[in-house]
CSV table of C-alpha atoms and ligand atoms in Angstrom, one decimal:
chain,number,residue,atom,x,y,z
A,124,MET,CA,7.6,23.7,-11.7
A,125,PRO,CA,8.8,22.1,-8.6
A,126,THR,CA,9.5,18.4,-8.7
A,127,ARG,CA,7.7,16.3,-6.0
A,128,VAL,CA,7.5,12.7,-5.1
A,129,TRP,CA,4.1,12.3,-6.5
A,130,ASP,CA,1.6,14.4,-8.7
A,131,TYR,CA,-1.4,13.4,-10.6
A,132,LEU,CA,-2.1,16.4,-12.8
A,133,LEU,CA,-0.3,15.3,-16.0
A,134,GLU,CA,-2.0,12.0,-15.7
A,135,TYR,CA,-5.4,13.7,-15.4
A,136,GLU,CA,-4.7,15.8,-18.6
A,137,ALA,CA,-3.9,12.7,-20.4
A,138,GLU,CA,-7.0,10.7,-19.1
A,139,ARG,CA,-9.5,13.5,-18.6
A,140,THR,CA,-12.0,12.5,-21.2
A,141,ASP,CA,-12.2,9.0,-19.8
A,142,ILE,CA,-12.4,10.1,-16.2
A,143,ILE,CA,-15.1,12.6,-16.8
A,144,ASP,CA,-17.0,10.1,-18.7
A,145,ALA,CA,-16.8,7.6,-15.8
A,146,VAL,CA,-18.2,10.2,-13.6
A,147,GLU,CA,-20.9,11.3,-16.0
A,148,SER,CA,-22.0,7.6,-16.5
A,149,VAL,CA,-22.4,7.0,-12.8
A,150,PHE,CA,-24.5,10.2,-12.4
A,151,ARG,CA,-26.7,9.1,-15.3
A,152,SER,CA,-26.9,5.6,-14.1
A,153,GLY,CA,-29.8,6.3,-11.6
A,154,ARG,CA,-27.9,4.3,-8.9
A,155,LEU,CA,-25.5,6.2,-6.7
A,156,ILE,CA,-24.6,3.5,-4.0
A,157,LEU,CA,-23.4,-0.2,-4.6
A,158,GLY,CA,-24.4,-0.2,-8.1
A,159,ASP,CA,-23.0,-1.8,-11.3
A,160,SER,CA,-19.7,0.0,-11.1
A,161,VAL,CA,-18.8,-1.4,-7.7
A,162,ARG,CA,-20.0,-4.9,-8.8
A,163,CYS,CA,-18.2,-4.9,-11.9
A,164,PHE,CA,-15.0,-3.3,-10.4
A,165,GLU,CA,-15.1,-5.9,-7.7
A,166,GLU,CA,-15.2,-8.8,-10.2
A,167,GLU,CA,-12.5,-7.2,-12.4
A,168,PHE,CA,-10.2,-6.4,-9.6
A,169,ALA,CA,-10.6,-10.1,-8.1
A,170,ALA,CA,-9.8,-11.5,-11.4
A,171,TYR,CA,-6.7,-9.2,-11.9
A,172,GLN,CA,-5.3,-10.2,-8.5
A,173,GLY,CA,-6.0,-13.9,-9.0
A,174,VAL,CA,-8.7,-14.4,-6.1
A,175,ARG,CA,-12.5,-15.4,-6.4
A,176,HIS,CA,-13.8,-12.5,-4.4
A,177,CYS,CA,-13.5,-8.7,-3.8
A,178,ALA,CA,-15.3,-6.4,-1.5
A,179,GLY,CA,-14.9,-2.7,-2.3
A,180,VAL,CA,-14.6,-0.5,0.7
A,181,ASP,CA,-14.2,3.1,1.5
A,182,ASN,CA,-10.3,3.3,2.2
A,183,GLY,CA,-7.4,1.0,2.8
A,184,THR,CA,-7.5,1.4,6.6
A,185,ASN,CA,-10.9,0.0,6.6
A,186,ALA,CA,-9.9,-2.6,4.2
A,187,VAL,CA,-7.3,-3.9,6.8
A,188,LYS,CA,-9.8,-3.5,9.6
A,189,LEU,CA,-12.8,-5.4,7.9
A,190,GLY,CA,-10.3,-8.0,6.7
A,191,LEU,CA,-9.2,-8.6,10.3
A,192,GLN,CA,-12.7,-8.8,11.4
A,193,ALA,CA,-13.8,-11.0,8.7
A,194,LEU,CA,-10.9,-13.4,9.7
A,195,GLY,CA,-12.1,-13.5,13.1
A,196,VAL,CA,-9.5,-11.2,14.7
A,197,GLY,CA,-10.7,-9.2,17.6
A,198,PRO,CA,-10.1,-7.8,21.1
A,199,GLY,CA,-7.0,-9.2,22.9
A,200,ASP,CA,-5.8,-11.1,19.8
A,201,GLU,CA,-2.1,-10.6,18.9
A,202,VAL,CA,-1.3,-9.6,15.2
A,203,ILE,CA,2.5,-9.8,14.1
A,204,THR,CA,3.4,-7.1,11.7
A,205,VAL,CA,6.1,-4.5,11.3
A,206,SER,CA,6.8,-1.0,12.6
A,207,ASN,CA,8.2,0.3,9.3
A,208,THR,CA,4.9,0.8,7.6
A,209,ALA,CA,2.4,3.4,6.9
A,210,ALA,CA,0.7,4.0,10.3
A,211,PRO,CA,-2.8,2.9,9.3
A,212,THR,CA,-1.7,-0.6,9.1
A,213,VAL,CA,-1.2,-0.5,12.8
A,214,VAL,CA,-4.2,1.9,13.3
A,215,ALA,CA,-6.5,-0.8,11.8
A,216,ILE,CA,-5.1,-3.5,14.2
A,217,ASP,CA,-5.7,-1.3,17.1
A,218,GLY,CA,-9.1,-0.3,15.7
A,219,VAL,CA,-10.6,-3.9,16.1
A,220,GLY,CA,-9.1,-4.1,19.6
A,221,ALA,CA,-6.2,-6.4,18.7
A,222,VAL,CA,-2.6,-5.8,19.8
A,223,PRO,CA,0.1,-5.3,17.1
A,224,VAL,CA,3.4,-7.1,17.9
A,225,PHE,CA,6.3,-6.0,15.7
A,226,THR,CA,9.3,-7.7,14.2
A,227,ASP,CA,12.2,-5.8,12.8
A,228,VAL,CA,12.7,-5.5,9.0
A,229,ARG,CA,15.5,-6.8,6.9
A,230,PRO,CA,18.4,-4.5,6.2
A,231,ASP,CA,18.3,-5.1,2.4
A,232,THR,CA,14.8,-4.8,1.4
A,233,TYR,CA,13.3,-2.9,4.6
A,234,LEU,CA,10.5,-5.5,4.6
A,235,MET,CA,9.5,-7.8,7.5
A,236,ASP,CA,12.2,-9.9,8.7
A,237,VAL,CA,10.4,-13.3,8.6
A,238,GLY,CA,13.1,-14.9,10.5
A,239,GLN,CA,12.0,-13.1,13.6
A,240,VAL,CA,8.3,-14.1,13.4
A,241,GLU,CA,8.3,-17.4,15.1
A,242,ALA,CA,9.9,-16.0,18.3
A,243,ALA,CA,7.1,-13.4,18.4
A,244,ILE,CA,4.4,-15.9,18.5
A,245,THR,CA,2.5,-16.4,21.7
A,246,SER,CA,-0.7,-18.3,22.9
A,247,ARG,CA,-2.5,-15.2,22.0
A,248,THR,CA,-1.2,-14.7,18.5
A,249,ARG,CA,-4.0,-15.0,15.8
A,250,CYS,CA,-2.7,-13.5,12.7
A,251,LEU,CA,0.3,-12.7,10.6
A,252,LEU,CA,0.0,-9.3,8.8
A,253,PRO,CA,2.9,-9.0,6.2
A,254,VAL,CA,3.1,-5.6,4.5
A,255,HIS,CA,4.3,-5.6,1.0
A,256,LEU,CA,6.0,-2.3,1.5
A,257,TYR,CA,7.2,0.0,-1.5
A,258,GLY,CA,5.7,-2.4,-4.0
A,259,GLN,CA,7.5,-5.7,-3.4
A,260,CYS,CA,6.3,-8.9,-1.4
A,261,VAL,CA,7.5,-10.1,2.0
A,262,ASP,CA,9.0,-13.8,1.7
A,263,MET,CA,5.8,-15.7,2.1
A,264,ALA,CA,6.9,-19.4,2.4
A,265,PRO,CA,8.1,-19.1,5.8
A,266,LEU,CA,5.0,-17.2,6.9
A,267,GLU,CA,2.7,-19.7,5.4
A,268,ARG,CA,4.6,-22.6,7.1
A,269,LEU,CA,4.4,-20.8,10.6
A,270,ALA,CA,0.6,-20.1,10.0
A,271,ALA,CA,-0.1,-23.8,9.2
A,272,GLU,CA,2.1,-24.8,12.3
A,273,HIS,CA,0.4,-22.4,14.8
A,274,ASP,CA,-3.1,-22.2,13.3
A,275,LEU,CA,-2.9,-18.6,12.4
A,276,VAL,CA,-4.4,-16.5,9.6
A,277,ILE,CA,-2.6,-14.3,7.3
A,278,LEU,CA,-3.8,-11.0,6.1
A,279,GLU,CA,-1.7,-9.3,3.6
A,280,ASP,CA,-1.4,-5.5,3.6
A,281,CYS,CA,-1.3,-4.8,-0.2
A,282,ALA,CA,-1.9,-1.0,-0.2
A,283,GLN,CA,1.5,-0.6,-1.9
A,284,ALA,CA,1.7,-3.6,-4.1
A,285,HIS,CA,-1.2,-3.7,-6.7
A,286,GLY,CA,0.1,-6.1,-9.4
A,287,ALA,CA,3.2,-7.3,-7.6
A,288,ARG,CA,4.1,-10.8,-8.0
A,289,HIS,CA,6.2,-13.2,-5.7
A,290,HIS,CA,7.7,-16.4,-7.3
A,291,GLY,CA,4.9,-15.9,-9.9
A,292,ARG,CA,1.9,-15.6,-7.4
A,293,MET,CA,0.0,-12.3,-7.2
A,294,ALA,CA,0.2,-10.2,-4.1
A,295,GLY,CA,-3.0,-10.6,-2.3
A,296,SER,CA,-3.6,-14.1,-3.4
A,297,MET,CA,-1.4,-15.8,-0.8
A,298,GLY,CA,-3.1,-15.1,2.5
A,299,ALA,CA,-6.5,-15.8,3.7
A,300,ALA,CA,-7.4,-12.2,2.8
A,301,ALA,CA,-5.6,-9.1,1.5
A,302,ALA,CA,-6.3,-5.6,2.0
A,303,PHE,CA,-5.8,-2.8,-0.8
A,304,SER,CA,-6.0,1.0,-0.7
A,305,PHE,CA,-6.9,3.1,-3.7
A,306,TYR,CA,-5.8,6.2,-2.0
A,307,PRO,CA,-4.7,8.6,-5.1
A,308,THR,CA,-1.0,8.1,-4.7
A,309,LYS,CA,-1.2,4.3,-4.8
A,310,VAL,CA,-0.3,2.2,-7.8
A,311,LEU,CA,-4.0,2.0,-8.6
A,312,GLY,CA,-5.2,5.3,-7.3
A,313,ALA,CA,-8.9,6.5,-7.3
A,314,TYR,CA,-9.8,10.5,-7.3
A,315,GLY,CA,-10.4,10.3,-3.7
A,316,ASP,CA,-10.6,7.5,-1.1
A,317,GLY,CA,-11.2,3.9,-1.8
A,318,GLY,CA,-10.1,0.5,-0.8
A,319,ALA,CA,-11.0,-3.3,-1.2
A,320,THR,CA,-10.6,-6.6,0.8
A,321,ILE,CA,-10.0,-9.6,-1.3
A,322,THR,CA,-10.2,-13.4,-0.6
A,323,SER,CA,-10.9,-16.7,-2.2
A,324,ASP,CA,-12.9,-17.9,0.7
A,325,GLY,CA,-16.7,-17.3,0.3
A,326,ALA,CA,-17.6,-17.1,4.0
A,327,VAL,CA,-14.9,-14.4,4.5
A,328,ASP,CA,-16.4,-12.5,1.6
A,329,ALA,CA,-19.8,-12.7,2.9
A,330,SER,CA,-18.6,-11.4,6.3
A,331,LEU,CA,-16.8,-8.5,4.6
A,332,ARG,CA,-19.9,-7.6,2.8
A,333,ARG,CA,-22.0,-7.6,6.0
A,334,HIS,CA,-19.3,-5.5,7.7
A,335,ARG,CA,-19.2,-2.7,5.1
A,336,TYR,CA,-22.9,-2.7,5.1
A,337,TYR,CA,-23.9,-1.8,8.8
A,338,GLY,CA,-23.6,-5.6,9.6
A,339,MET,CA,-26.7,-6.4,7.4
A,340,GLU,CA,-27.4,-9.0,4.7
A,341,ARG,CA,-28.6,-6.7,1.9
A,342,THR,CA,-31.7,-8.7,1.4
A,343,TYR,CA,-32.8,-9.0,5.1
A,344,TYR,CA,-32.1,-5.6,6.6
A,345,VAL,CA,-31.5,-7.2,9.9
A,346,VAL,CA,-28.3,-6.7,11.9
A,347,GLU,CA,-27.0,-9.7,13.6
A,348,THR,CA,-23.5,-8.4,14.4
A,349,PRO,CA,-23.1,-4.6,14.2
A,350,GLY,CA,-20.7,-3.5,11.3
A,351,HIS,CA,-19.8,-0.3,9.7
A,352,ASN,CA,-20.8,1.8,6.8
A,353,SER,CA,-17.6,1.3,4.7
A,354,ARG,CA,-18.9,1.1,1.2
A,355,LEU,CA,-16.7,1.8,-2.0
A,356,ASP,CA,-18.4,4.8,-3.6
A,357,GLU,CA,-19.8,4.2,-7.0
A,358,VAL,CA,-18.1,7.1,-8.7
A,359,GLN,CA,-14.7,6.0,-7.4
A,360,ALA,CA,-15.4,2.5,-8.3
A,361,GLU,CA,-16.0,3.6,-12.0
A,362,ILE,CA,-12.8,5.6,-12.3
A,363,LEU,CA,-10.9,2.6,-10.7
A,364,ARG,CA,-12.6,0.3,-13.5
A,365,ARG,CA,-11.2,2.5,-16.2
A,366,LYS,CA,-7.8,2.9,-14.5
A,367,LEU,CA,-7.6,-1.0,-13.9
A,368,GLY,CA,-7.5,-1.4,-17.6
A,369,ARG,CA,-4.3,0.7,-17.6
A,370,LEU,CA,-2.8,-0.7,-14.5
A,371,ASP,CA,-0.2,-2.8,-16.3
A,372,GLN,CA,0.8,0.3,-18.2
A,373,TYR,CA,1.1,2.4,-15.1
A,374,ILE,CA,3.3,-0.4,-13.6
A,375,ALA,CA,5.6,-0.6,-16.7
A,376,GLY,CA,5.9,3.2,-16.4
A,377,ARG,CA,6.9,3.0,-12.9
A,378,ARG,CA,9.5,0.3,-13.7
A,379,ALA,CA,10.8,2.6,-16.6
A,380,VAL,CA,11.4,5.3,-14.0
A,381,ALA,CA,13.1,3.0,-11.8
A,382,ALA,CA,15.4,1.7,-14.3
A,383,ARG,CA,16.4,5.4,-15.2
A,384,TYR,CA,17.2,5.9,-11.4
A,385,ALA,CA,19.3,2.7,-11.2
A,386,GLU,CA,21.3,3.9,-14.3
A,387,GLY,CA,21.5,7.4,-13.3
A,388,LEU,CA,22.4,6.9,-9.6
A,389,ALA,CA,24.6,3.8,-9.8
A,390,ASP,CA,27.9,5.1,-8.6
A,391,THR,CA,26.9,7.8,-6.3
A,392,GLY,CA,27.1,6.2,-2.8
A,393,LEU,CA,23.3,6.3,-2.4
A,394,VAL,CA,21.7,2.9,-1.5
A,395,LEU,CA,19.4,2.1,-4.3
A,396,PRO,CA,16.3,-0.4,-3.7
A,397,ALA,CA,17.2,-4.1,-3.6
A,398,VAL,CA,14.7,-6.3,-5.2
A,399,ALA,CA,14.5,-9.7,-3.2
A,400,GLU,CA,14.7,-12.9,-5.2
A,401,GLY,CA,11.5,-13.9,-6.8
A,402,ASN,CA,9.9,-10.4,-6.6
A,403,ASP,CA,8.4,-8.5,-9.5
A,404,HIS,CA,8.4,-5.0,-7.9
A,405,VAL,CA,5.8,-2.5,-8.8
A,406,TYR,CA,7.7,0.5,-7.3
A,407,TYR,CA,5.0,2.3,-5.4
A,408,LEU,CA,7.8,4.1,-4.0
A,409,TYR,CA,11.6,4.4,-4.9
A,410,VAL,CA,13.1,4.4,-1.6
A,411,VAL,CA,16.9,5.1,-1.3
A,412,ARG,CA,19.2,5.5,1.6
A,413,HIS,CA,22.1,7.8,2.8
A,414,PRO,CA,23.4,8.5,6.2
A,415,ARG,CA,23.4,12.4,5.3
A,416,ARG,CA,19.7,12.2,4.3
A,417,ASP,CA,18.4,15.3,5.9
A,418,ASP,CA,21.2,17.4,4.3
A,419,ILE,CA,20.4,16.0,0.9
A,420,ILE,CA,16.6,16.8,1.2
A,421,GLU,CA,17.7,20.2,2.3
A,422,ALA,CA,20.1,21.0,-0.4
A,423,LEU,CA,17.6,19.6,-3.1
A,424,ARG,CA,15.2,22.2,-2.3
A,425,ALA,CA,17.4,24.9,-3.8
A,426,HIS,CA,17.0,22.9,-7.0
A,427,ASP,CA,13.2,22.9,-6.6
A,428,VAL,CA,13.0,19.2,-5.8
A,429,HIS,CA,10.9,18.6,-3.0
A,430,LEU,CA,11.4,15.1,-1.4
A,431,THR,CA,9.7,13.2,1.4
A,432,VAL,CA,10.4,10.2,3.7
A,433,SER,CA,8.2,7.1,4.0
A,434,TYR,CA,8.3,6.9,6.9
A,435,PRO,CA,10.2,9.0,9.2
A,436,TRP,CA,8.7,8.0,12.5
A,437,PRO,CA,8.5,3.9,13.1
A,438,VAL,CA,5.2,3.3,14.4
A,439,HIS,CA,6.5,2.0,17.7
A,440,THR,CA,8.1,5.2,18.4
A,441,MET,CA,4.8,7.3,18.1
A,442,SER,CA,3.2,8.6,21.1
A,443,GLY,CA,-0.1,7.0,20.2
A,444,PHE,CA,1.5,3.5,20.4
A,445,ALA,CA,3.7,4.1,23.5
A,446,HIS,CA,1.3,1.7,25.6
A,447,LEU,CA,2.7,-1.1,23.4
A,448,GLY,CA,5.9,-0.8,25.4
A,449,TYR,CA,8.6,-0.7,22.7
A,450,ALA,CA,11.6,1.1,24.2
A,451,PRO,CA,14.0,3.1,21.8
A,452,GLY,CA,16.4,0.4,20.4
A,453,SER,CA,14.0,-2.5,20.3
A,454,LEU,CA,13.7,-2.5,16.5
A,455,PRO,CA,17.3,-1.4,15.7
A,456,VAL,CA,17.0,-1.8,11.9
A,457,THR,CA,13.7,0.0,11.6
A,458,GLU,CA,15.0,2.8,13.7
A,459,SER,CA,18.3,3.4,12.0
A,460,LEU,CA,16.4,3.4,8.6
A,461,ALA,CA,14.0,6.0,9.7
A,462,HIS,CA,16.9,8.4,9.7
A,463,GLU,CA,18.4,7.6,6.5
A,464,ILE,CA,15.7,6.7,4.0
A,465,PHE,CA,14.0,8.9,1.5
A,466,SER,CA,11.7,8.8,-1.5
A,467,LEU,CA,12.5,9.9,-4.9
A,468,PRO,CA,9.7,11.2,-7.3
A,469,MET,CA,7.9,8.0,-8.6
A,470,TYR,CA,4.9,8.0,-10.8
A,471,PRO,CA,4.3,6.8,-14.3
A,472,SER,CA,3.4,10.2,-15.8
A,473,LEU,CA,6.8,11.7,-14.5
A,474,PRO,CA,8.3,13.4,-17.4
A,475,VAL,CA,11.8,12.0,-18.4
A,476,GLU,CA,13.2,15.6,-18.3
A,477,ALA,CA,11.9,16.1,-14.8
A,478,GLN,CA,13.6,12.8,-13.7
A,479,GLU,CA,16.9,13.9,-15.5
A,480,LYS,CA,16.7,17.0,-13.5
A,481,VAL,CA,16.3,15.1,-10.3
A,482,ILE,CA,19.2,12.8,-11.1
A,483,THR,CA,21.5,15.7,-12.0
A,484,ALA,CA,20.6,17.7,-8.9
A,485,LEU,CA,21.0,14.7,-6.7
A,486,ARG,CA,24.6,13.8,-8.3
A,487,GLU,CA,25.6,17.4,-7.9
A,488,VAL,CA,24.4,17.5,-4.3
A,489,LEU,CA,26.0,14.2,-3.4
A,490,LYS,CA,29.4,15.3,-4.8
A,491,ARG,CA,29.5,18.5,-2.5
A,492,LEU,CA,28.4,16.9,0.7
B,136,LIG,C1,-2.0,3.7,2.2
B,136,LIG,C2,-1.7,2.6,3.1
B,136,LIG,C3,-2.9,2.1,4.1
B,136,LIG,C4,-4.1,2.9,4.2
B,136,LIG,O1,-4.9,3.1,3.2
B,136,LIG,P1,-5.9,4.4,3.3
B,136,LIG,O2,-6.6,4.3,1.9
B,136,LIG,O3,-5.0,5.7,3.2
B,136,LIG,O4,-6.7,4.3,4.4
B,136,LIG,C5,-2.6,1.0,4.7
B,136,LIG,N1,-1.4,0.3,4.7
B,136,LIG,C6,-0.3,0.8,3.9
B,136,LIG,C7,0.9,-0.1,3.8
B,136,LIG,C8,-0.5,1.9,3.0
B,136,LIG,O5,0.5,2.3,2.3
């Protein structure tokens, strides 16, 4: 069997009874949209992440979009984020009519270089949008200071950071709101699409709930500000509830995989992930770096190991964002990374033998480069 960066079939085999039972229980409940499963999942997920409210939505992109709208970010507002992220972060900013402004990333963690944020602030800046990429948090204290000084809101993109901690604080509890994705590959993944926006601010939560429900208060059926239909599905919510109970186990499994890579690849010339001080990494992705990245990926195919790159095209270099006006070379760290990083297989049900095979193949390929 080929080894890939992500696979869910072994996990499904192990959890099948529970997953099928989740589906069956929703189908038998008599309530298929915004029922008990969504409500309970919202309460349980908010508690897990350490905030007061959670609004379940249909995917992570809309979680970011609704988060921005609920925080009052709209047309013409500038949102400071990074180009080294999953494109949906930026698609969501664009989707509310706001203007993404990019800082470069740090050469060690590949996360937002917060030292560059202040220089990017203008009179139009409304929001700072740190992305807790790969499973560890951006350095938040400087952002919180800048947000207070310049009257900005912080929206955390936590799509890759369920359960991550930063100096003891939970990802998603540090900004005014935070967006999560439950895309199947994520640290907490659904069996289909799902997302959530969390906050401790009751007014922001009320706005999120209106935005995901056409713009209506559920009890009044009147639209004041037109919204979207962006509800979390009841079936996915019940599956997520079951999986939330195992989230700490999944994270422990990911950390065990990371520890085996760190040991098996320590002296190979590959640059392994650096964990910033104060961070508890949840290893959504295990991203390594080497100047001969493309040759390595190609050679590993012969060993039946199929790797991917997250992300090969920085968002500012994509044709869809050419209008933002970032010339090649404008974000040098981001651009050089894009040629050198790649992701190793990383998921909690990755069998130890499969991982050993990857390590052995990688060591062999690196020796022969
Ligand atoms: C996955 C992801 C998203 C989008 O989530 P979807 O559920 O796929 O819409 C947004 N931001 C980041 C950083 C992601 O990794």
